[in-house]
Short mmCIF file of C-alpha atoms in Angstrom, two decimals:
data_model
loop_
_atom_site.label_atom_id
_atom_site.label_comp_id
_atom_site.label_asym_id
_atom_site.label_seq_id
_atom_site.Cartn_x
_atom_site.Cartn_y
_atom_site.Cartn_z
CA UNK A 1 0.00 0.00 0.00
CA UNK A 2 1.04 3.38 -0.43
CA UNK A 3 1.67 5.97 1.94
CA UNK A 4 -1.52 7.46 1.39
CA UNK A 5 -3.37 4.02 2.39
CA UNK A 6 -4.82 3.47 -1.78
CA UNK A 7 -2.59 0.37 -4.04
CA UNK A 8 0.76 1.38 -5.08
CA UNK A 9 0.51 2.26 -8.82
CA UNK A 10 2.19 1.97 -12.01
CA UNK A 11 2.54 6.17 -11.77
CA UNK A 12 4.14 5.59 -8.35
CA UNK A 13 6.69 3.66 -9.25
CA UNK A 14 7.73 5.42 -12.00
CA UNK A 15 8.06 8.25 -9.57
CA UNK A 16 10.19 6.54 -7.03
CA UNK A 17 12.94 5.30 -10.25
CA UNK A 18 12.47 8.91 -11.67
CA UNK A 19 11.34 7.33 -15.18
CA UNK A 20 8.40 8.28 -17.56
CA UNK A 21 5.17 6.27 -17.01
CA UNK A 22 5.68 4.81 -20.53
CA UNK A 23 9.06 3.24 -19.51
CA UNK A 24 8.28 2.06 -16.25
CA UNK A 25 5.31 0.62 -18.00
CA UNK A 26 7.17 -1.00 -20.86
CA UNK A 27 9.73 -2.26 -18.39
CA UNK A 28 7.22 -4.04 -16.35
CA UNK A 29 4.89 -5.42 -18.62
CA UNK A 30 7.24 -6.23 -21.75
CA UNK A 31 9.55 -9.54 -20.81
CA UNK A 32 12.00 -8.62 -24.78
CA UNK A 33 11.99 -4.42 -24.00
CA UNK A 34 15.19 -4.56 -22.35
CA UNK A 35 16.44 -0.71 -22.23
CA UNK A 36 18.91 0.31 -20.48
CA UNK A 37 20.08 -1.41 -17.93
CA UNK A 38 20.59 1.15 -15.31
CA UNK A 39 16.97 1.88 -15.93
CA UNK A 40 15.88 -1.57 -15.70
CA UNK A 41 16.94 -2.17 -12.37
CA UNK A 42 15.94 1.22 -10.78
CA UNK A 43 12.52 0.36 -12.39
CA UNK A 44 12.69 -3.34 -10.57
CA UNK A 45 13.92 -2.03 -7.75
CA UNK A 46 11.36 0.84 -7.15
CA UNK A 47 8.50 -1.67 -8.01
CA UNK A 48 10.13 -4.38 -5.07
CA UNK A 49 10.34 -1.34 -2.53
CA UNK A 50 7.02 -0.31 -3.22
CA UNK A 51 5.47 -3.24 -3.25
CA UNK A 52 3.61 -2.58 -6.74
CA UNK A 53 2.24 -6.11 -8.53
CA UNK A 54 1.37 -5.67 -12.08
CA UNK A 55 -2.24 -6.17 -12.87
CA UNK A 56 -2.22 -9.50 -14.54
CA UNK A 57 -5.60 -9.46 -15.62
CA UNK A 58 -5.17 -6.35 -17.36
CA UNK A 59 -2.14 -7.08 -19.16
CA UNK A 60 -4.35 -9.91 -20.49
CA UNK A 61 -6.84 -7.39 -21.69
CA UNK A 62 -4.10 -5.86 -23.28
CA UNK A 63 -3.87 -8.05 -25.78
CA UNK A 64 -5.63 -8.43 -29.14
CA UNK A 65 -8.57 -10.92 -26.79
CA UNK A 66 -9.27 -7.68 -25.07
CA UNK A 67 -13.44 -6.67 -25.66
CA UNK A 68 -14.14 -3.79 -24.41
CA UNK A 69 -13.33 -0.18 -26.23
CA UNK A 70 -12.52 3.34 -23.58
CA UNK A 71 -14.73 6.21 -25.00
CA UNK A 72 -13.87 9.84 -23.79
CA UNK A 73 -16.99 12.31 -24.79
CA UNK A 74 -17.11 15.99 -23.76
CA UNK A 75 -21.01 16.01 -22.64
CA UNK A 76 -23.31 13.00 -23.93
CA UNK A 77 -26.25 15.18 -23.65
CA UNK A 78 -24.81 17.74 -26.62
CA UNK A 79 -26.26 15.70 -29.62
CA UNK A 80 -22.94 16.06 -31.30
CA UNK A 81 -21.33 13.60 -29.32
CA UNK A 82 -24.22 11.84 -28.99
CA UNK A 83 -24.06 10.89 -32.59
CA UNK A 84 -20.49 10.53 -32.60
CA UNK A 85 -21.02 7.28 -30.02
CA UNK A 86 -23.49 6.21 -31.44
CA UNK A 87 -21.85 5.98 -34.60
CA UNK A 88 -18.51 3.98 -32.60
CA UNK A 89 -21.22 1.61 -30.43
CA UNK A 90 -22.25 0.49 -34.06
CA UNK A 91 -19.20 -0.26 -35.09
CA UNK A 92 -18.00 -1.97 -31.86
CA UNK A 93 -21.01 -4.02 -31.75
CA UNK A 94 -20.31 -5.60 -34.95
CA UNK A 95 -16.96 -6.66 -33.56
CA UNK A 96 -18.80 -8.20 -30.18
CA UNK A 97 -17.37 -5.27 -28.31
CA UNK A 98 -18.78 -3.27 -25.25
CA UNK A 99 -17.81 0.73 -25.23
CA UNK A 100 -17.24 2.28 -22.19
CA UNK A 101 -18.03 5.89 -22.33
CA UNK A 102 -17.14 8.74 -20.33
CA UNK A 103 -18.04 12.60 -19.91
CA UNK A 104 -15.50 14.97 -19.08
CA UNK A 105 -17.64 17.89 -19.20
CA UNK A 106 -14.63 20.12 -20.97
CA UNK A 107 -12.95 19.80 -17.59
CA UNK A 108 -9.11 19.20 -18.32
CA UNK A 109 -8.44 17.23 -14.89
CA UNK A 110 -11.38 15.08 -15.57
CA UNK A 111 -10.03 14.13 -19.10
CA UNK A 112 -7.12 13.13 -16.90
CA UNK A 113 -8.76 11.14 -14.55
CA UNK A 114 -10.56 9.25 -16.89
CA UNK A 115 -7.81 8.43 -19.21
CA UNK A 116 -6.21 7.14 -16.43
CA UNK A 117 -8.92 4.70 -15.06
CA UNK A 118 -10.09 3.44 -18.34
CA UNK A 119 -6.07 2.45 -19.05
CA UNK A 120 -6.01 0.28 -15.96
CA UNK A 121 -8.90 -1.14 -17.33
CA UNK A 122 -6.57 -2.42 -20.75
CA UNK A 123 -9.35 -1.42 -22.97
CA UNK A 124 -8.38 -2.86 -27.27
CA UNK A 125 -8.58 1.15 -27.76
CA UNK A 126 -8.96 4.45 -26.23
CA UNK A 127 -10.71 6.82 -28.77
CA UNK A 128 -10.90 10.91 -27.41
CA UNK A 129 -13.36 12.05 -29.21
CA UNK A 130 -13.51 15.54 -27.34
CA UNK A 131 -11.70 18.98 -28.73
CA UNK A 132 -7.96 18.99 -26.81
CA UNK A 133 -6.81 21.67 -24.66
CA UNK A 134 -4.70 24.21 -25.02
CA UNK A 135 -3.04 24.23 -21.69
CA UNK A 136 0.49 22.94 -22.57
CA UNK A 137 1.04 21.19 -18.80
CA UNK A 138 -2.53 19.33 -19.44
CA UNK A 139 -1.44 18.16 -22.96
CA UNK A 140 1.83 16.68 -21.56
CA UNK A 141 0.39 14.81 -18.99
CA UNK A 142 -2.11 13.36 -20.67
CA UNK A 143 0.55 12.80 -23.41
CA UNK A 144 2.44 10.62 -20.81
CA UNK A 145 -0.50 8.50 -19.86
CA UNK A 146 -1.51 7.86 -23.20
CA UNK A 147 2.39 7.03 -24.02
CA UNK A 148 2.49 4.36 -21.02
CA UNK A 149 -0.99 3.07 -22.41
CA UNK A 150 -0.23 2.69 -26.00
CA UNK A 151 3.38 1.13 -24.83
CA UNK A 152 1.60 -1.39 -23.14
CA UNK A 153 -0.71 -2.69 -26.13
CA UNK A 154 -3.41 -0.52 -26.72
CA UNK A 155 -4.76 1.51 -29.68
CA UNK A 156 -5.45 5.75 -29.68
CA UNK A 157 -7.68 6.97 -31.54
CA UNK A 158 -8.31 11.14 -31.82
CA UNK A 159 -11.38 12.62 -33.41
CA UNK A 160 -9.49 16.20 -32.96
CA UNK A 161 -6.41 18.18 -34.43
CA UNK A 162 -3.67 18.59 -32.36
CA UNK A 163 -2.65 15.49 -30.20
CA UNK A 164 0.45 13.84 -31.82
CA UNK A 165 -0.48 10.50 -30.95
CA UNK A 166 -2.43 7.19 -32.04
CA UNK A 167 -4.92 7.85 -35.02
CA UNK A 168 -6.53 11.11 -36.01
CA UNK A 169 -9.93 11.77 -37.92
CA UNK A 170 -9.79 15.03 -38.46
CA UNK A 171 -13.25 16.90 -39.23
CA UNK A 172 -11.33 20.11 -40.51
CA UNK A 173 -13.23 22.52 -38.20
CA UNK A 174 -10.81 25.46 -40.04
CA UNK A 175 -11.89 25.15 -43.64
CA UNK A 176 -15.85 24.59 -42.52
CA UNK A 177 -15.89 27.68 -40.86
CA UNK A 178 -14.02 29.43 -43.61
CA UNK A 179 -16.65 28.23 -46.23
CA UNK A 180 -19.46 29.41 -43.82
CA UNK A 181 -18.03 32.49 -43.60
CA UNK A 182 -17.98 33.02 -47.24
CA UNK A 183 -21.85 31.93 -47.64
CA UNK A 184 -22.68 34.48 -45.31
CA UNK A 185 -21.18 37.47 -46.70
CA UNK A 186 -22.38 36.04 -49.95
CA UNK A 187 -25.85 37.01 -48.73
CA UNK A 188 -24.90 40.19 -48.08
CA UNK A 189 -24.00 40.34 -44.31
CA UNK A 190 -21.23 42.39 -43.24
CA UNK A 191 -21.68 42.65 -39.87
CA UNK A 192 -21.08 39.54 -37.60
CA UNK A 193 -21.33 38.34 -34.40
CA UNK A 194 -19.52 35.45 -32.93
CA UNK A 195 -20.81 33.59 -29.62
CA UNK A 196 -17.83 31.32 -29.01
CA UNK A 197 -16.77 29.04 -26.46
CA UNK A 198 -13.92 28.82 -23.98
CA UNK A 199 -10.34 29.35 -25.26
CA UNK A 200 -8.99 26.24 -23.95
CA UNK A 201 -10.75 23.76 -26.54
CA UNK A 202 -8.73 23.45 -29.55
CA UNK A 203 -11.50 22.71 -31.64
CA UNK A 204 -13.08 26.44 -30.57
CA UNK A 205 -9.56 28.11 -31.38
CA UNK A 206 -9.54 26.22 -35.19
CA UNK A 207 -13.54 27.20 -35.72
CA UNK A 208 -12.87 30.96 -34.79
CA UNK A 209 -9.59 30.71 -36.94
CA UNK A 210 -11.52 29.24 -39.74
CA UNK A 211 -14.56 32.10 -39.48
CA UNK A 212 -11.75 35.20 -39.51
CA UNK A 213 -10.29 33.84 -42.22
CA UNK A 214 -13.45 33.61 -44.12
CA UNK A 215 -14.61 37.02 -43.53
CA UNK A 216 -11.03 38.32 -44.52
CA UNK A 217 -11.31 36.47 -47.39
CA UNK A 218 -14.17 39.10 -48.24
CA UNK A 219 -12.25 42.48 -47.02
CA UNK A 220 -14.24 41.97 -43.08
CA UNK A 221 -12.58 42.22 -39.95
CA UNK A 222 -14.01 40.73 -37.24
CA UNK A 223 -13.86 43.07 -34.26
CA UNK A 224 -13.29 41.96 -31.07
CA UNK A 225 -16.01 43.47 -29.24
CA UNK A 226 -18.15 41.73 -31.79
CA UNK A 227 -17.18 38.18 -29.75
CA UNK A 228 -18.72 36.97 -26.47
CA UNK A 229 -17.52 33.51 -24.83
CA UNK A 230 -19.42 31.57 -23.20
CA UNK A 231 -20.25 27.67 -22.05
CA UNK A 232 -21.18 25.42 -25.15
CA UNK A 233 -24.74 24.80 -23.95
CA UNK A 234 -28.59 26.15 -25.12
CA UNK A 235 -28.18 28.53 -22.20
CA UNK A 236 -24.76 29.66 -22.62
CA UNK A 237 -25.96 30.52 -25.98
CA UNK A 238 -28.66 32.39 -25.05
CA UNK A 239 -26.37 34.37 -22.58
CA UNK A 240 -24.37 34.95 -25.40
CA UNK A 241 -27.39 36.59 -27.89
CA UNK A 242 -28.42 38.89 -24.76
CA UNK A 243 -25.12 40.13 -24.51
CA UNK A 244 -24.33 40.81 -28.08
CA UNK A 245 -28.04 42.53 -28.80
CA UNK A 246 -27.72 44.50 -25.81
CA UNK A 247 -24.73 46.51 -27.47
CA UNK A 248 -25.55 49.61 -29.30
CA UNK A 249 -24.27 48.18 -33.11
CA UNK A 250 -26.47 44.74 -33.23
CA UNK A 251 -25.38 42.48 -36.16
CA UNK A 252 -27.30 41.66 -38.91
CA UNK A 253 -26.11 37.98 -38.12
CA UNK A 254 -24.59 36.10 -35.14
CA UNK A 255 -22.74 32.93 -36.00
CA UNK A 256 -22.83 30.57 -33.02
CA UNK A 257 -19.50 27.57 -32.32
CA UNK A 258 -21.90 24.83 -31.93
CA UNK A 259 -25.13 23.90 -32.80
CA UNK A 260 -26.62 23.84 -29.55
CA UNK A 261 -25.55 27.24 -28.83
CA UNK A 262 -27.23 28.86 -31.90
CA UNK A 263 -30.41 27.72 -30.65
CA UNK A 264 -29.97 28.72 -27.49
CA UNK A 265 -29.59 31.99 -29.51
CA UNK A 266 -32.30 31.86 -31.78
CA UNK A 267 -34.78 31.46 -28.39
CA UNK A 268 -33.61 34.44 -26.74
CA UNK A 269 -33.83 36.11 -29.84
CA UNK A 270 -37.10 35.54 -30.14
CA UNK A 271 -38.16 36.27 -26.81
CA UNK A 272 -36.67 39.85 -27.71
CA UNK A 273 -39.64 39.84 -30.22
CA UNK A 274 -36.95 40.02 -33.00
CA UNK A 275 -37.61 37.85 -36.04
CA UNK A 276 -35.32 34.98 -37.73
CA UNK A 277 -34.36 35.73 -40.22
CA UNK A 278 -36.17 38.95 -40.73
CA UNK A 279 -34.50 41.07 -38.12
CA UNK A 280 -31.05 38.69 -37.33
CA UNK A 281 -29.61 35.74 -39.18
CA UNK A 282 -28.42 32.86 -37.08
CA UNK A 283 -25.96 30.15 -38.09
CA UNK A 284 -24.17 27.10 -36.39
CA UNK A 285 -21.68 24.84 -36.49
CA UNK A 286 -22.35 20.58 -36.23
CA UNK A 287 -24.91 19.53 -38.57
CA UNK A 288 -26.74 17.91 -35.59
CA UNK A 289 -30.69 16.66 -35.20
CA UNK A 290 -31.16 19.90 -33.72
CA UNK A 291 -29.93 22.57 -36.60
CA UNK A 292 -32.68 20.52 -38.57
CA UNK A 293 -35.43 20.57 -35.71
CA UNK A 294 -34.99 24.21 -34.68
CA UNK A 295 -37.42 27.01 -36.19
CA UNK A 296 -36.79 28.19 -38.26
CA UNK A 297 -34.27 25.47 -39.52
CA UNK A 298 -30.58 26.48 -38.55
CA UNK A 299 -28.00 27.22 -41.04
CA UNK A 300 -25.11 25.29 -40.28
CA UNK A 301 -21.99 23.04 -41.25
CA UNK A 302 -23.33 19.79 -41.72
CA UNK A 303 -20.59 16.60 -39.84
CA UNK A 304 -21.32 13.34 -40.85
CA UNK A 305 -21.25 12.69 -36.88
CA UNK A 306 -22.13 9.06 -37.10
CA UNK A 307 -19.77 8.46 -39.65
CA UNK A 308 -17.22 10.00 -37.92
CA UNK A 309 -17.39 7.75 -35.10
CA UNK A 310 -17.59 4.86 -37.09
CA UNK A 311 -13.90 5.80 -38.88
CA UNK A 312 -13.15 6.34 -35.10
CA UNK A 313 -13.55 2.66 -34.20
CA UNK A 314 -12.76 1.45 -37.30
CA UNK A 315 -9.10 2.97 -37.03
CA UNK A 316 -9.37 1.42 -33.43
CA UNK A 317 -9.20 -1.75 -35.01
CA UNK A 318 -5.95 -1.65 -37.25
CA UNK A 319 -3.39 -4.02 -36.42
CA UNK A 320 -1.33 -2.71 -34.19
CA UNK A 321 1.76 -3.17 -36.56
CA UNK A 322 -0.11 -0.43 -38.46
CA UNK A 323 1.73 3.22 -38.63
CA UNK A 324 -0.75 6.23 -37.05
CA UNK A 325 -3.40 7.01 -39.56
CA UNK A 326 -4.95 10.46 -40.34
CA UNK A 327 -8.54 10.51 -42.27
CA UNK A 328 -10.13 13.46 -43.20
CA UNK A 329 -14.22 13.88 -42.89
CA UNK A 330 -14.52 17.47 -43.67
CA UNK A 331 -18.10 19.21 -43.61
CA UNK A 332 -20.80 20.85 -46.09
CA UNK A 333 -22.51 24.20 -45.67
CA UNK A 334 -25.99 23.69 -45.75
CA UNK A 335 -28.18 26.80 -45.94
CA UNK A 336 -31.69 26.91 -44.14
CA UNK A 337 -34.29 29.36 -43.37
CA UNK A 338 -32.22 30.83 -40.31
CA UNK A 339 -29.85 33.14 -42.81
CA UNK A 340 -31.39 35.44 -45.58
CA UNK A 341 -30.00 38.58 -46.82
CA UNK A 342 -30.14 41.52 -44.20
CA UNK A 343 -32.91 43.93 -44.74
CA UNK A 344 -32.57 47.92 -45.54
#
């Protein structure tokens, strides 16, 4: 036991022999990785002091036997993950495999903590399919358990830009967002507002990236004060409409990061008594069930969510001899009743 009373782990020893998790993983659970030697036996030794005894039935789901599949989701409840799972349970069915999903509710240290308990669980494959962070000491710690996991057997899958591990699918949130752009001021919208979402998710730093660029492709800047941040939920997007319409320019469209926060949007708007798209244009970003519910129907960039997920699980199942794979699933503008050209 440790000090602390809990079973000495993998991440302790490592500690004690002043080695990465991946090599003191490697080490212990590889009988032909020899390294070096000095290594080797401060790794031994640690994990003799410590009194740390590999999980034997976990090194056995290590192996290709292993039927169960680690699942790391943002917030279930947004329909855009939602999809995305549902789209890897169908795949993992056909292969007579249970998923094991998890919420991490955009909270770095949960990410963390999850990673970490579903890799002492020897899942076949841990697919992320959550934006990463931007916080650098986040990324390398998580880089380190995922490192020590893959060393140890197991498949990574990302559906994200920006971790440099496993497999990617990348659903090229900057060129959507450019393309939206340019519909937009095709209709004849030149002023814009933007209700993002926090700075920390990658995927909300590539959308915003994507949008400028669009509108600069034009001759528009996007001012600053024309952006308001807040949670990616119905609510924070409705938060984010009453702050942007209660500023003395109002813009003749408001482009929200996610589906789920244009609607949020689009409700306060209404409850303003202003009109969609009569009086303000609203557009989203997702191509999820609710874009195509909402009323009117919400301009957006349209995911193939499922299929995403699917490629997800499907890289998840590549021999392991395989090199990392990166597939592309871009998106499609798809114009609905939400945008028209601003009136006089």
């Amino acid at each position: 036991m440790s000090p602390e009373g809990r079973p000495v782990r993998l991440q302790d020893v490592a500690e004690h022999a002043g080695v990465s998790l991946a090599t003191a993983s490697r080490m212990l659970s590889d009988a032909d990785y020899k390294g070096r030697a000095s290594l080797r036996n401060r790794v031994f030794s640690s994990a003799a002091e410590l009194g740390y005894l590999p999980n034997l039935h976990a090194r056995a789901l290590a192996s290709s036997t292993s039927t169960s599949v680690g699942l790391v989701v943002h917030d279930v409840r947004d329909s855009y993950f939602a999809m995305i799972a549902g789209g890897v349970i169908k795949v993992a069915e056909a292969h007579k495999l249970l998923v094991t999903m998890v919420c991490t509710y955009r909270n770095p240290q949960q990410e963390l903590n999850y990673v970490s308990l579903l890799s002492a669980q020897r899942p076949r494959a841990i697919i992320l399919a959550g934006s990463s962070f931007s916080d650098r000491a986040h990324s390398a710690a998580l880089m380190e358990q995922l490192s020590a996991y893959q060393a140890s057997g197991g498949a990574i899958v990302s559906v994200t830009r920006g971790r440099k591990i496993g497999h990617i699918v990348d659903v090229g949130n900057v060129e959507a967002t450019r393309q939206l752009a340019h519909r937009l001021v095709d209709l004849g919208h030149t002023s814009f507002g933007v209700i993002s979402g926090p700075a920390k998710l990658m995927a909300v730093r590539d959308r915003m990236r994507g949008f400028r660029l669009g509108l600069q492709d034009r001759g528009i800047e996007l001012p600053s004060d024309s952006i308001v941040r807040v949670d990616i939920s119905r609510d924070g997007g409705a938060r984010g409409a009453r702050l942007l319409l209660d500023r003395p320019h109002r813009p003749t469209c408001i482009f929200g990061i996610a589906d789920v926060v244009a609607v949020g949007a689009m409700a306060w708007i209404r409850s303003a008594g202003l009109r969609i798209p009569a009086d303000i244009s609203v557009a989203g970003f997702g191509g999820t069930p609710l874009a195509s519910d909402a009323v009117p129907g919400l301009t957006t960039v349209e995911l193939p969510l499922e299929r995403i997920g699917q490629v997800a699980m499907e890289l998840a199942l590549l021999p392991r001899e395989e090199p990392p794979h990166t597939v592309a699933v871009g998106g499609t503008v798809l114009l609905r009743d939400s945008t028209a050209p601003p009136q006089p």
